[in-house]
Amino acid sequence: MTRSAHQGRTDRAAAPGKAGRTYRRPKPDAARRAAFDVLSLVGERDAYANLVLPGLLRDRRMTGRDAALATELVHGTLRRQGTYDAILDRCVDRPIGDVDPPVLDVLCLGAHQLLSTRIPSHAAVSATVELARGVLGDGRAKFVNAVLRKVAARDLEAWLAEVAPPYDDDPEGHLSVVHSHPRWVVEALWDALGGGRDGIEALLAADNTPPAVTLVARPGRVTLDELYAAGAAPGRWSPLAAVLPEGDPGAIPAVRDGRAGVQDEGSQLVAQALAAAPLGGAAGEARWLDLCAGPGGKAGLLGAIATERDVSLLAVERRHHRARLVRNALGRRSRHQVVTGDGTRPFWTPGVFDRVIADVPCSGLGALRRRPEARWRRRPEDIGELGPLQRRLLTSALGAVRPGGVVAYVTCSPHRAETRAVVDDVLATGAGSGFTRLDARAHLPGVTDLGDGPDVQLWPHLHGTDAMYLALLRRDG
């Protein structure tokens, strides 16, 4: 269940006041107004909430409880949009698709407060109607009031029992409504995960759980003790991870000056696995390549490891603004090279790099915890459209590595068409001849539940990481 882009803002005409007095539109509270504005940007401009919300909070000088409430309303509403749309569809007198997007945003904000927070019902309805008066006008505020009073008549469990199809009749449809994922995403994740109902329900629930902020201590640039002293705790899997239970990571000096970064443990693990994989042949190592380096998280970690080994890293990124982010991640004093270029059009000498990472553009279905709106924005056809680019990038990576060198193919998606199918297809071509698929599990020491291999698939519900996929391929020689 998805929505079209917003169709414009609404009537703000002043309502009549008492004779001799100027009518003043009620002013919504700051948190709900901020949440509404972010949802509008997400709907109208395809913005990502995790990118625009922090700046909006800073601009409006919102901190503490107001900032926390705005954050919860934005991310919670986006995560549960599918569920709320199904419920609202029973509470309005027209098809849900005919409701103006700004009105639907206000209704979803109200539904989230009523069904998924501890805000008392009367306060949730009252505050949301005040928001509606301020941003939509009095007439639509009355409509919002009437709809939310219908929503408030039941709790979430009772609504789900009414609006979700029975599991035995339609398993994917049931899970889609209950866990607020598009049906095609449920089907794709279930196909990738395998198994029965328990596993897929745990995965979908994990997608609806806000992830912890995880930091990476870039080797040689900062120690874990410095991050612990700033309030972080040890990570679960990565020896370089530190988890920040609360607070703004940007307030930590090591993060501000680039010695540490915000990076999911899954991304840390796949980068470290590439660095740990044994090379073939008698030659040492001197050159690494990051083929799709933006925005720079893995490049920053690989660059730090490369510096410790006295190895050079070439980081390639197709877009200028993302190349700047890569330079920031590597550090201003880095001797590693960042080039704006197309990884499918090699400008380097073939077969000279010891280690190559191809962290290819993908659907991002493995990071739905961090970008909840992505599940509504992506379409099944996106997978097919990305496939040729993913195959070209992997082919380019294989051509760049020397005999005995190792290539890491990485995606932040568990979708089969973006993971094993790509590797299988490329290995079956001439470009893949002379490569051996390594058991990648051996290079994630201590990490459990990695399946049958040889490739690695991490999962939010099993590992607490993004659903990163890793294949390691070594060129014979």
Short mmCIF file of C-alpha atoms in Angstrom, two decimals:
data_model
loop_
_atom_site.label_atom_id
_atom_site.label_comp_id
_atom_site.label_asym_id
_atom_site.label_seq_id
_atom_site.Cartn_x
_atom_site.Cartn_y
_atom_site.Cartn_z
CA MET A 1 0.00 0.00 0.00
CA THR A 2 1.68 3.16 -1.15
CA ARG A 3 0.87 6.77 -1.72
CA SER A 4 1.48 9.15 -4.54
CA ALA A 5 3.52 12.29 -4.00
CA HIS A 6 1.82 15.04 -2.14
CA GLN A 7 -0.41 17.19 -4.26
CA GLY A 8 0.13 20.58 -2.70
CA ARG A 9 -0.60 22.32 0.54
CA THR A 10 -3.99 23.04 1.88
CA ASP A 11 -6.40 25.82 2.56
CA ARG A 12 -5.08 28.21 5.15
CA ALA A 13 -7.81 30.84 4.77
CA ALA A 14 -8.51 32.62 8.02
CA ALA A 15 -11.65 31.57 9.84
CA PRO A 16 -14.04 34.33 10.96
CA GLY A 17 -13.58 35.67 14.47
CA LYS A 18 -15.81 37.59 16.82
CA ALA A 19 -16.71 41.10 15.72
CA GLY A 20 -13.93 43.55 16.52
CA ARG A 21 -11.38 40.85 17.26
CA THR A 22 -8.74 39.34 14.97
CA TYR A 23 -8.98 35.59 14.56
CA ARG A 24 -5.72 33.79 15.22
CA ARG A 25 -5.16 30.31 13.93
CA PRO A 26 -4.29 27.86 16.74
CA LYS A 27 -0.57 27.12 16.88
CA PRO A 28 0.29 23.39 16.82
CA ASP A 29 2.81 22.17 19.34
CA ALA A 30 6.38 22.18 18.08
CA ALA A 31 6.97 18.42 18.03
CA ARG A 32 3.87 17.53 16.03
CA ARG A 33 4.39 20.41 13.63
CA ALA A 34 7.98 19.28 13.04
CA ALA A 35 6.83 15.71 12.46
CA PHE A 36 4.21 16.89 9.97
CA ASP A 37 6.75 19.00 8.09
CA VAL A 38 9.18 16.09 7.79
CA LEU A 39 6.45 13.75 6.55
CA SER A 40 5.54 16.39 3.96
CA LEU A 41 9.14 16.55 2.75
CA VAL A 42 9.30 12.76 2.55
CA GLY A 43 6.09 12.63 0.55
CA GLU A 44 6.54 15.64 -1.70
CA ARG A 45 10.27 15.59 -2.38
CA ASP A 46 11.27 11.96 -1.80
CA ALA A 47 13.43 13.12 1.12
CA TYR A 48 14.81 10.63 3.62
CA ALA A 49 13.59 11.29 7.14
CA ASN A 50 16.87 10.30 8.77
CA LEU A 51 18.61 12.98 6.71
CA VAL A 52 16.18 15.91 6.99
CA LEU A 53 14.92 15.47 10.56
CA PRO A 54 18.21 16.27 12.38
CA GLY A 55 18.66 19.50 10.42
CA LEU A 56 15.08 20.56 10.99
CA LEU A 57 15.42 19.96 14.74
CA ARG A 58 18.61 22.02 14.81
CA ASP A 59 17.07 24.85 12.80
CA ARG A 60 14.12 25.04 15.19
CA ARG A 61 16.35 24.60 18.23
CA MET A 62 14.36 21.63 19.42
CA THR A 63 15.97 19.42 22.05
CA GLY A 64 14.96 17.09 24.86
CA ARG A 65 11.40 15.82 25.01
CA ASP A 66 10.16 17.80 22.01
CA ALA A 67 12.95 16.44 19.79
CA ALA A 68 12.40 12.90 21.09
CA LEU A 69 8.65 13.11 20.45
CA ALA A 70 9.13 14.50 16.93
CA THR A 71 11.60 11.72 16.15
CA GLU A 72 9.26 9.02 17.44
CA LEU A 73 6.31 10.44 15.51
CA VAL A 74 8.22 10.65 12.24
CA HIS A 75 9.91 7.26 12.27
CA GLY A 76 7.04 5.42 13.95
CA THR A 77 4.49 6.80 11.50
CA LEU A 78 6.63 5.93 8.48
CA ARG A 79 7.30 2.41 9.75
CA ARG A 80 3.64 1.72 10.44
CA GLN A 81 2.22 3.56 7.43
CA GLY A 82 0.86 0.38 5.80
CA THR A 83 -0.92 -0.72 8.96
CA TYR A 84 -2.37 2.73 9.60
CA ASP A 85 -3.53 3.11 6.02
CA ALA A 86 -5.41 -0.21 6.30
CA ILE A 87 -7.08 0.95 9.52
CA LEU A 88 -7.88 4.43 8.24
CA ASP A 89 -9.40 2.86 5.14
CA ARG A 90 -12.11 1.49 7.44
CA CYS A 91 -12.65 4.84 9.13
CA VAL A 92 -13.07 7.26 6.22
CA ASP A 93 -16.05 7.53 3.90
CA ARG A 94 -14.00 7.33 0.71
CA PRO A 95 -11.14 5.21 -0.67
CA ILE A 96 -7.95 5.99 1.21
CA GLY A 97 -6.27 6.91 -2.07
CA ASP A 98 -8.72 9.79 -2.50
CA VAL A 99 -7.69 11.50 0.75
CA ASP A 100 -5.35 14.43 0.20
CA PRO A 101 -1.79 13.46 1.24
CA PRO A 102 -1.40 16.24 3.87
CA VAL A 103 -4.67 15.15 5.49
CA LEU A 104 -3.51 11.54 5.39
CA ASP A 105 -0.21 12.53 7.02
CA VAL A 106 -2.08 14.19 9.89
CA LEU A 107 -4.37 11.18 10.26
CA CYS A 108 -1.42 8.79 10.34
CA LEU A 109 0.31 10.94 12.97
CA GLY A 110 -2.85 10.75 15.05
CA ALA A 111 -3.23 7.00 14.48
CA HIS A 112 0.35 6.42 15.58
CA GLN A 113 -0.20 8.31 18.82
CA LEU A 114 -3.45 6.45 19.48
CA LEU A 115 -2.30 2.92 18.60
CA SER A 116 1.44 2.73 19.27
CA THR A 117 2.36 5.23 22.00
CA ARG A 118 1.44 5.80 25.63
CA ILE A 119 -0.08 9.19 24.88
CA PRO A 120 -3.62 9.20 26.34
CA SER A 121 -6.30 8.99 23.66
CA HIS A 122 -7.93 12.30 24.51
CA ALA A 123 -4.57 14.08 24.36
CA ALA A 124 -3.63 12.37 21.07
CA VAL A 125 -6.90 13.37 19.42
CA SER A 126 -6.90 16.90 20.83
CA ALA A 127 -3.29 17.66 19.88
CA THR A 128 -3.69 16.19 16.39
CA VAL A 129 -6.87 18.18 15.74
CA GLU A 130 -5.03 21.33 16.82
CA LEU A 131 -2.27 20.41 14.36
CA ALA A 132 -4.93 19.95 11.67
CA ARG A 133 -6.43 23.37 12.40
CA GLY A 134 -3.02 24.94 12.06
CA VAL A 135 -1.88 23.23 8.85
CA LEU A 136 -5.10 22.18 7.12
CA GLY A 137 -7.85 24.59 8.21
CA ASP A 138 -10.96 24.27 10.34
CA GLY A 139 -13.05 22.26 7.90
CA ARG A 140 -10.49 19.50 7.53
CA ALA A 141 -9.78 19.59 11.25
CA LYS A 142 -13.39 18.52 11.84
CA PHE A 143 -12.86 15.63 9.41
CA VAL A 144 -9.67 14.64 11.23
CA ASN A 145 -11.47 14.79 14.56
CA ALA A 146 -14.27 12.52 13.34
CA VAL A 147 -11.90 9.94 11.83
CA LEU A 148 -9.56 9.80 14.83
CA ARG A 149 -12.47 9.23 17.20
CA LYS A 150 -13.32 6.13 15.15
CA VAL A 151 -9.68 4.99 15.29
CA ALA A 152 -9.61 5.50 19.06
CA ALA A 153 -12.54 3.11 19.54
CA ARG A 154 -10.20 0.08 19.40
CA ASP A 155 -6.61 -0.75 20.26
CA LEU A 156 -4.06 -1.90 17.69
CA GLU A 157 -4.56 -5.61 18.34
CA ALA A 158 -8.31 -5.34 17.82
CA TRP A 159 -7.85 -3.34 14.63
CA LEU A 160 -5.35 -5.85 13.22
CA ALA A 161 -7.79 -8.69 13.90
CA GLU A 162 -10.32 -6.84 11.76
CA VAL A 163 -8.27 -5.45 8.89
CA ALA A 164 -5.58 -8.13 8.31
CA PRO A 165 -6.60 -11.18 6.26
CA PRO A 166 -6.35 -14.49 8.19
CA TYR A 167 -2.85 -15.96 8.05
CA ASP A 168 -4.11 -19.37 6.94
CA ASP A 169 -5.90 -17.82 3.95
CA ASP A 170 -3.25 -15.32 2.88
CA PRO A 171 0.07 -15.53 4.80
CA GLU A 172 1.85 -12.76 2.86
CA GLY A 173 -1.18 -10.46 3.01
CA HIS A 174 -1.54 -11.03 6.74
CA LEU A 175 2.13 -10.31 7.43
CA SER A 176 2.03 -7.29 5.14
CA VAL A 177 -0.70 -5.58 7.17
CA VAL A 178 0.37 -6.73 10.63
CA HIS A 179 4.04 -5.80 10.14
CA SER A 180 3.52 -2.91 7.73
CA HIS A 181 5.58 -4.04 4.75
CA PRO A 182 4.47 -4.08 1.10
CA ARG A 183 3.43 -7.58 0.04
CA TRP A 184 6.22 -7.87 -2.54
CA VAL A 185 8.82 -7.00 0.12
CA VAL A 186 7.38 -9.66 2.45
CA GLU A 187 7.58 -12.20 -0.37
CA ALA A 188 11.15 -11.25 -1.30
CA LEU A 189 12.42 -11.29 2.29
CA TRP A 190 10.72 -14.59 3.01
CA ASP A 191 12.21 -16.14 -0.12
CA ALA A 192 15.69 -14.96 0.90
CA LEU A 193 15.31 -16.04 4.51
CA GLY A 194 13.54 -19.37 3.95
CA GLY A 195 11.96 -21.29 6.80
CA GLY A 196 8.56 -20.90 8.40
CA ARG A 197 6.44 -18.21 10.00
CA ASP A 198 8.54 -17.53 13.10
CA GLY A 199 11.64 -16.40 11.22
CA ILE A 200 9.92 -14.03 8.82
CA GLU A 201 7.81 -12.53 11.61
CA ALA A 202 10.96 -11.92 13.66
CA LEU A 203 12.65 -10.29 10.67
CA LEU A 204 9.70 -8.02 9.88
CA ALA A 205 9.42 -7.05 13.55
CA ALA A 206 13.14 -6.23 13.62
CA ASP A 207 12.64 -3.94 10.62
CA ASN A 208 10.16 -2.00 12.77
CA THR A 209 12.56 -1.65 15.70
CA PRO A 210 14.75 1.49 15.79
CA PRO A 211 18.41 0.46 15.53
CA ALA A 212 21.04 1.53 18.00
CA VAL A 213 23.61 4.10 16.93
CA THR A 214 26.84 2.18 16.32
CA LEU A 215 30.23 3.80 15.99
CA VAL A 216 33.36 2.44 14.34
CA ALA A 217 36.78 3.15 15.83
CA ARG A 218 38.95 3.62 12.76
CA PRO A 219 42.21 1.77 13.47
CA GLY A 220 45.20 3.97 14.16
CA ARG A 221 43.02 7.06 14.48
CA VAL A 222 41.08 6.52 17.71
CA THR A 223 40.85 3.94 20.46
CA LEU A 224 37.74 2.21 21.70
CA ASP A 225 38.54 3.50 25.18
CA GLU A 226 38.05 7.07 23.93
CA LEU A 227 34.60 6.13 22.61
CA TYR A 228 33.73 4.29 25.82
CA ALA A 229 34.72 7.39 27.78
CA ALA A 230 32.21 9.31 25.67
CA GLY A 231 29.42 7.00 26.83
CA ALA A 232 29.53 4.20 24.26
CA ALA A 233 29.50 0.48 25.10
CA PRO A 234 31.23 -2.45 23.34
CA GLY A 235 29.60 -3.75 20.18
CA ARG A 236 28.27 -7.28 19.76
CA TRP A 237 30.37 -8.65 16.90
CA SER A 238 32.86 -6.20 15.44
CA PRO A 239 36.05 -5.64 17.47
CA LEU A 240 35.96 -2.03 16.28
CA ALA A 241 32.34 -1.29 17.23
CA ALA A 242 31.01 0.87 20.05
CA VAL A 243 27.28 1.31 20.66
CA LEU A 244 25.95 4.68 21.73
CA PRO A 245 22.84 4.14 23.86
CA GLU A 246 21.72 7.75 23.71
CA GLY A 247 22.86 11.20 22.70
CA ASP A 248 24.05 12.86 19.52
CA PRO A 249 27.07 11.08 17.96
CA GLY A 250 28.03 14.38 16.36
CA ALA A 251 28.76 15.72 19.83
CA ILE A 252 31.62 13.22 20.28
CA PRO A 253 34.95 14.84 19.27
CA ALA A 254 36.28 11.68 17.60
CA VAL A 255 33.20 11.50 15.37
CA ARG A 256 33.29 15.22 14.64
CA ASP A 257 36.87 15.12 13.39
CA GLY A 258 36.48 11.83 11.46
CA ARG A 259 38.64 9.56 13.62
CA ALA A 260 35.50 7.55 14.34
CA GLY A 261 32.31 7.25 12.30
CA VAL A 262 28.71 6.12 12.55
CA GLN A 263 28.63 2.69 10.91
CA ASP A 264 26.44 -0.36 11.33
CA GLU A 265 28.27 -3.45 12.58
CA GLY A 266 27.33 -5.34 9.42
CA SER A 267 29.22 -2.84 7.28
CA GLN A 268 32.19 -3.05 9.63
CA LEU A 269 32.21 -6.85 9.45
CA VAL A 270 32.21 -7.13 5.64
CA ALA A 271 35.02 -4.59 5.30
CA GLN A 272 37.11 -6.39 7.92
CA ALA A 273 36.40 -9.74 6.23
CA LEU A 274 37.85 -8.44 2.96
CA ALA A 275 40.92 -7.18 4.79
CA ALA A 276 41.34 -10.56 6.57
CA ALA A 277 40.85 -12.90 3.58
CA PRO A 278 44.12 -14.67 2.65
CA LEU A 279 45.76 -13.69 -0.61
CA GLY A 280 47.20 -16.21 -3.02
CA GLY A 281 50.67 -16.18 -4.57
CA ALA A 282 53.96 -15.05 -3.16
CA ALA A 283 53.46 -11.33 -3.71
CA GLY A 284 52.69 -9.05 -0.81
CA GLU A 285 50.08 -6.33 -1.05
CA ALA A 286 50.37 -2.72 -2.05
CA ARG A 287 47.09 -1.51 -3.63
CA TRP A 288 43.41 -1.77 -2.68
CA LEU A 289 40.39 -0.54 -4.63
CA ASP A 290 36.95 0.58 -3.40
CA LEU A 291 34.91 0.53 -6.59
CA CYS A 292 31.70 2.27 -5.34
CA ALA A 293 33.01 4.21 -2.38
CA GLY A 294 30.27 6.74 -1.59
CA PRO A 295 29.28 7.83 0.97
CA GLY A 296 32.54 6.57 2.46
CA GLY A 297 31.79 4.39 5.48
CA LYS A 298 33.60 1.28 4.27
CA ALA A 299 36.27 3.38 2.52
CA GLY A 300 36.99 5.14 5.82
CA LEU A 301 37.48 1.84 7.62
CA LEU A 302 39.46 0.20 4.80
CA GLY A 303 41.59 3.33 4.46
CA ALA A 304 42.51 3.19 8.15
CA ILE A 305 43.41 -0.51 7.92
CA ALA A 306 45.36 0.10 4.71
CA THR A 307 47.35 2.87 6.37
CA GLU A 308 48.36 0.52 9.18
CA ARG A 309 49.62 -1.98 6.58
CA ASP A 310 51.34 0.71 4.48
CA VAL A 311 49.00 -0.08 1.58
CA SER A 312 47.37 2.52 -0.70
CA LEU A 313 43.63 2.71 -1.32
CA LEU A 314 41.98 4.06 -4.46
CA ALA A 315 38.37 5.07 -3.72
CA VAL A 316 36.14 5.60 -6.77
CA GLU A 317 32.76 7.31 -6.57
CA ARG A 318 30.61 8.32 -9.52
CA ARG A 319 29.00 11.43 -8.00
CA HIS A 320 30.95 14.52 -6.95
CA HIS A 321 29.07 15.27 -3.75
CA ARG A 322 29.44 11.69 -2.53
CA ALA A 323 33.15 11.75 -3.45
CA ARG A 324 33.50 14.69 -1.04
CA LEU A 325 31.94 12.55 1.69
CA VAL A 326 34.49 9.82 0.94
CA ARG A 327 37.34 12.33 1.32
CA ASN A 328 35.91 13.41 4.67
CA ALA A 329 35.69 9.78 5.82
CA LEU A 330 39.30 9.12 4.85
CA GLY A 331 40.50 12.23 6.64
CA ARG A 332 42.07 15.45 5.43
CA ARG A 333 45.60 14.16 5.92
CA SER A 334 44.97 10.84 4.22
CA ARG A 335 47.39 9.78 1.51
CA HIS A 336 44.73 7.62 -0.11
CA GLN A 337 43.28 8.73 -3.43
CA VAL A 338 39.63 9.59 -4.09
CA VAL A 339 38.56 9.85 -7.73
CA THR A 340 35.19 10.81 -9.17
CA GLY A 341 34.61 8.20 -11.84
CA ASP A 342 32.46 5.35 -13.11
CA GLY A 343 33.45 1.99 -11.71
CA THR A 344 32.07 0.24 -14.77
CA ARG A 345 34.59 2.11 -16.96
CA PRO A 346 38.01 1.25 -15.53
CA PHE A 347 40.68 3.92 -15.91
CA TRP A 348 43.23 1.83 -14.03
CA THR A 349 45.56 -0.90 -15.24
CA PRO A 350 43.73 -4.25 -15.13
CA GLY A 351 44.81 -6.91 -12.66
CA VAL A 352 46.92 -4.81 -10.30
CA PHE A 353 44.90 -4.55 -7.07
CA ASP A 354 45.33 -6.97 -4.19
CA ARG A 355 41.90 -6.41 -2.64
CA VAL A 356 38.79 -4.93 -4.26
CA ILE A 357 35.41 -4.15 -2.73
CA ALA A 358 32.34 -3.73 -4.91
CA ASP A 359 29.66 -2.46 -2.53
CA VAL A 360 27.15 -2.06 -5.32
CA PRO A 361 24.04 0.15 -5.53
CA CYS A 362 21.03 -1.92 -4.45
CA SER A 363 17.43 -1.73 -3.29
CA GLY A 364 18.47 -1.21 0.34
CA LEU A 365 15.95 -3.77 1.59
CA GLY A 366 18.48 -4.73 4.24
CA ALA A 367 18.37 -1.30 5.90
CA LEU A 368 14.65 -0.77 6.37
CA ARG A 369 15.21 -0.12 10.10
CA ARG A 370 17.13 3.04 9.25
CA ARG A 371 15.12 4.21 6.25
CA PRO A 372 11.53 3.16 6.95
CA GLU A 373 10.13 5.14 4.02
CA ALA A 374 12.26 3.12 1.58
CA ARG A 375 9.90 0.16 1.79
CA TRP A 376 7.08 2.32 0.37
CA ARG A 377 9.27 4.04 -2.20
CA ARG A 378 10.91 1.01 -3.78
CA ARG A 379 9.14 -0.98 -6.50
CA PRO A 380 9.67 -4.61 -7.59
CA GLU A 381 10.89 -3.39 -10.97
CA ASP A 382 13.77 -1.56 -9.23
CA ILE A 383 15.40 -4.92 -8.58
CA GLY A 384 15.46 -5.82 -12.25
CA GLU A 385 16.70 -2.37 -13.25
CA LEU A 386 19.65 -2.53 -10.83
CA GLY A 387 20.71 -6.03 -11.90
CA PRO A 388 22.68 -5.12 -15.05
CA LEU A 389 24.61 -2.39 -13.17
CA GLN A 390 25.44 -4.80 -10.34
CA ARG A 391 26.75 -7.36 -12.82
CA ARG A 392 28.86 -4.77 -14.66
CA LEU A 393 30.39 -3.55 -11.40
CA LEU A 394 31.24 -7.06 -10.23
CA THR A 395 32.72 -7.84 -13.64
CA SER A 396 34.81 -4.66 -13.38
CA ALA A 397 35.97 -5.66 -9.89
CA LEU A 398 37.07 -9.09 -11.11
CA GLY A 399 39.05 -7.46 -13.90
CA ALA A 400 40.83 -5.16 -11.45
CA VAL A 401 42.25 -7.79 -9.09
CA ARG A 402 45.62 -9.48 -9.55
CA PRO A 403 46.16 -13.26 -9.55
CA GLY A 404 45.82 -14.33 -5.92
CA GLY A 405 43.87 -11.18 -5.05
CA VAL A 406 40.43 -11.10 -3.43
CA VAL A 407 37.19 -9.38 -4.44
CA ALA A 408 34.35 -8.68 -2.00
CA TYR A 409 30.89 -8.35 -3.54
CA VAL A 410 28.65 -6.57 -1.02
CA THR A 411 25.03 -5.42 -0.93
CA CYS A 412 22.80 -4.02 1.78
CA SER A 413 20.01 -6.24 0.54
CA PRO A 414 19.17 -9.90 1.10
CA HIS A 415 17.13 -10.12 -2.11
CA ARG A 416 18.32 -13.17 -4.08
CA ALA A 417 18.30 -11.27 -7.37
CA GLU A 418 20.81 -8.77 -5.93
CA THR A 419 23.03 -11.24 -4.10
CA ARG A 420 23.71 -14.85 -5.04
CA ALA A 421 22.10 -14.57 -8.46
CA VAL A 422 24.48 -11.75 -9.45
CA VAL A 423 27.56 -13.65 -8.26
CA ASP A 424 26.40 -16.90 -9.87
CA ASP A 425 25.72 -15.19 -13.18
CA VAL A 426 29.04 -13.35 -13.34
CA LEU A 427 31.05 -16.40 -12.29
CA ALA A 428 29.39 -18.29 -15.14
CA THR A 429 30.74 -15.81 -17.69
CA GLY A 430 34.24 -15.46 -19.08
CA ALA A 431 34.95 -12.72 -16.53
CA GLY A 432 34.39 -15.20 -13.71
CA SER A 433 36.64 -17.94 -15.03
CA GLY A 434 39.67 -18.50 -12.84
CA PHE A 435 38.00 -17.34 -9.61
CA THR A 436 37.32 -19.41 -6.50
CA ARG A 437 34.45 -18.64 -4.15
CA LEU A 438 35.85 -18.48 -0.61
CA ASP A 439 33.98 -19.44 2.54
CA ALA A 440 33.32 -15.92 3.77
CA ARG A 441 32.06 -17.19 7.16
CA ALA A 442 35.64 -17.96 8.18
CA HIS A 443 36.45 -14.26 8.13
CA LEU A 444 33.70 -13.15 10.50
CA PRO A 445 35.11 -14.83 13.64
CA GLY A 446 32.67 -15.28 16.50
CA VAL A 447 29.59 -14.42 14.43
CA THR A 448 26.94 -17.14 14.68
CA ASP A 449 23.93 -18.13 12.53
CA LEU A 450 25.73 -17.58 9.22
CA GLY A 451 23.99 -20.43 7.42
CA ASP A 452 25.46 -22.94 4.99
CA GLY A 453 27.84 -20.57 3.24
CA PRO A 454 30.04 -20.04 1.40
CA ASP A 455 28.59 -16.53 1.22
CA VAL A 456 27.49 -14.58 4.30
CA GLN A 457 24.05 -13.12 4.88
CA LEU A 458 23.57 -11.07 8.04
CA TRP A 459 20.07 -10.41 9.41
CA PRO A 460 18.59 -7.74 11.69
CA HIS A 461 16.66 -10.28 13.81
CA LEU A 462 19.59 -12.69 14.20
CA HIS A 463 22.60 -10.39 14.37
CA GLY A 464 21.18 -6.96 15.19
CA THR A 465 22.84 -5.61 12.04
CA ASP A 466 21.62 -4.47 8.67
CA ALA A 467 20.97 -7.38 6.29
CA MET A 468 24.40 -7.23 4.62
CA TYR A 469 25.42 -9.81 2.04
CA LEU A 470 29.05 -10.73 1.35
CA ALA A 471 30.67 -12.98 -1.25
CA LEU A 472 34.47 -13.33 -1.35
CA LEU A 473 36.06 -14.35 -4.66
CA ARG A 474 39.77 -15.07 -5.07
CA ARG A 475 41.48 -15.03 -8.42
CA ASP A 476 43.45 -18.20 -9.00
CA GLY A 477 47.13 -17.69 -9.45
#
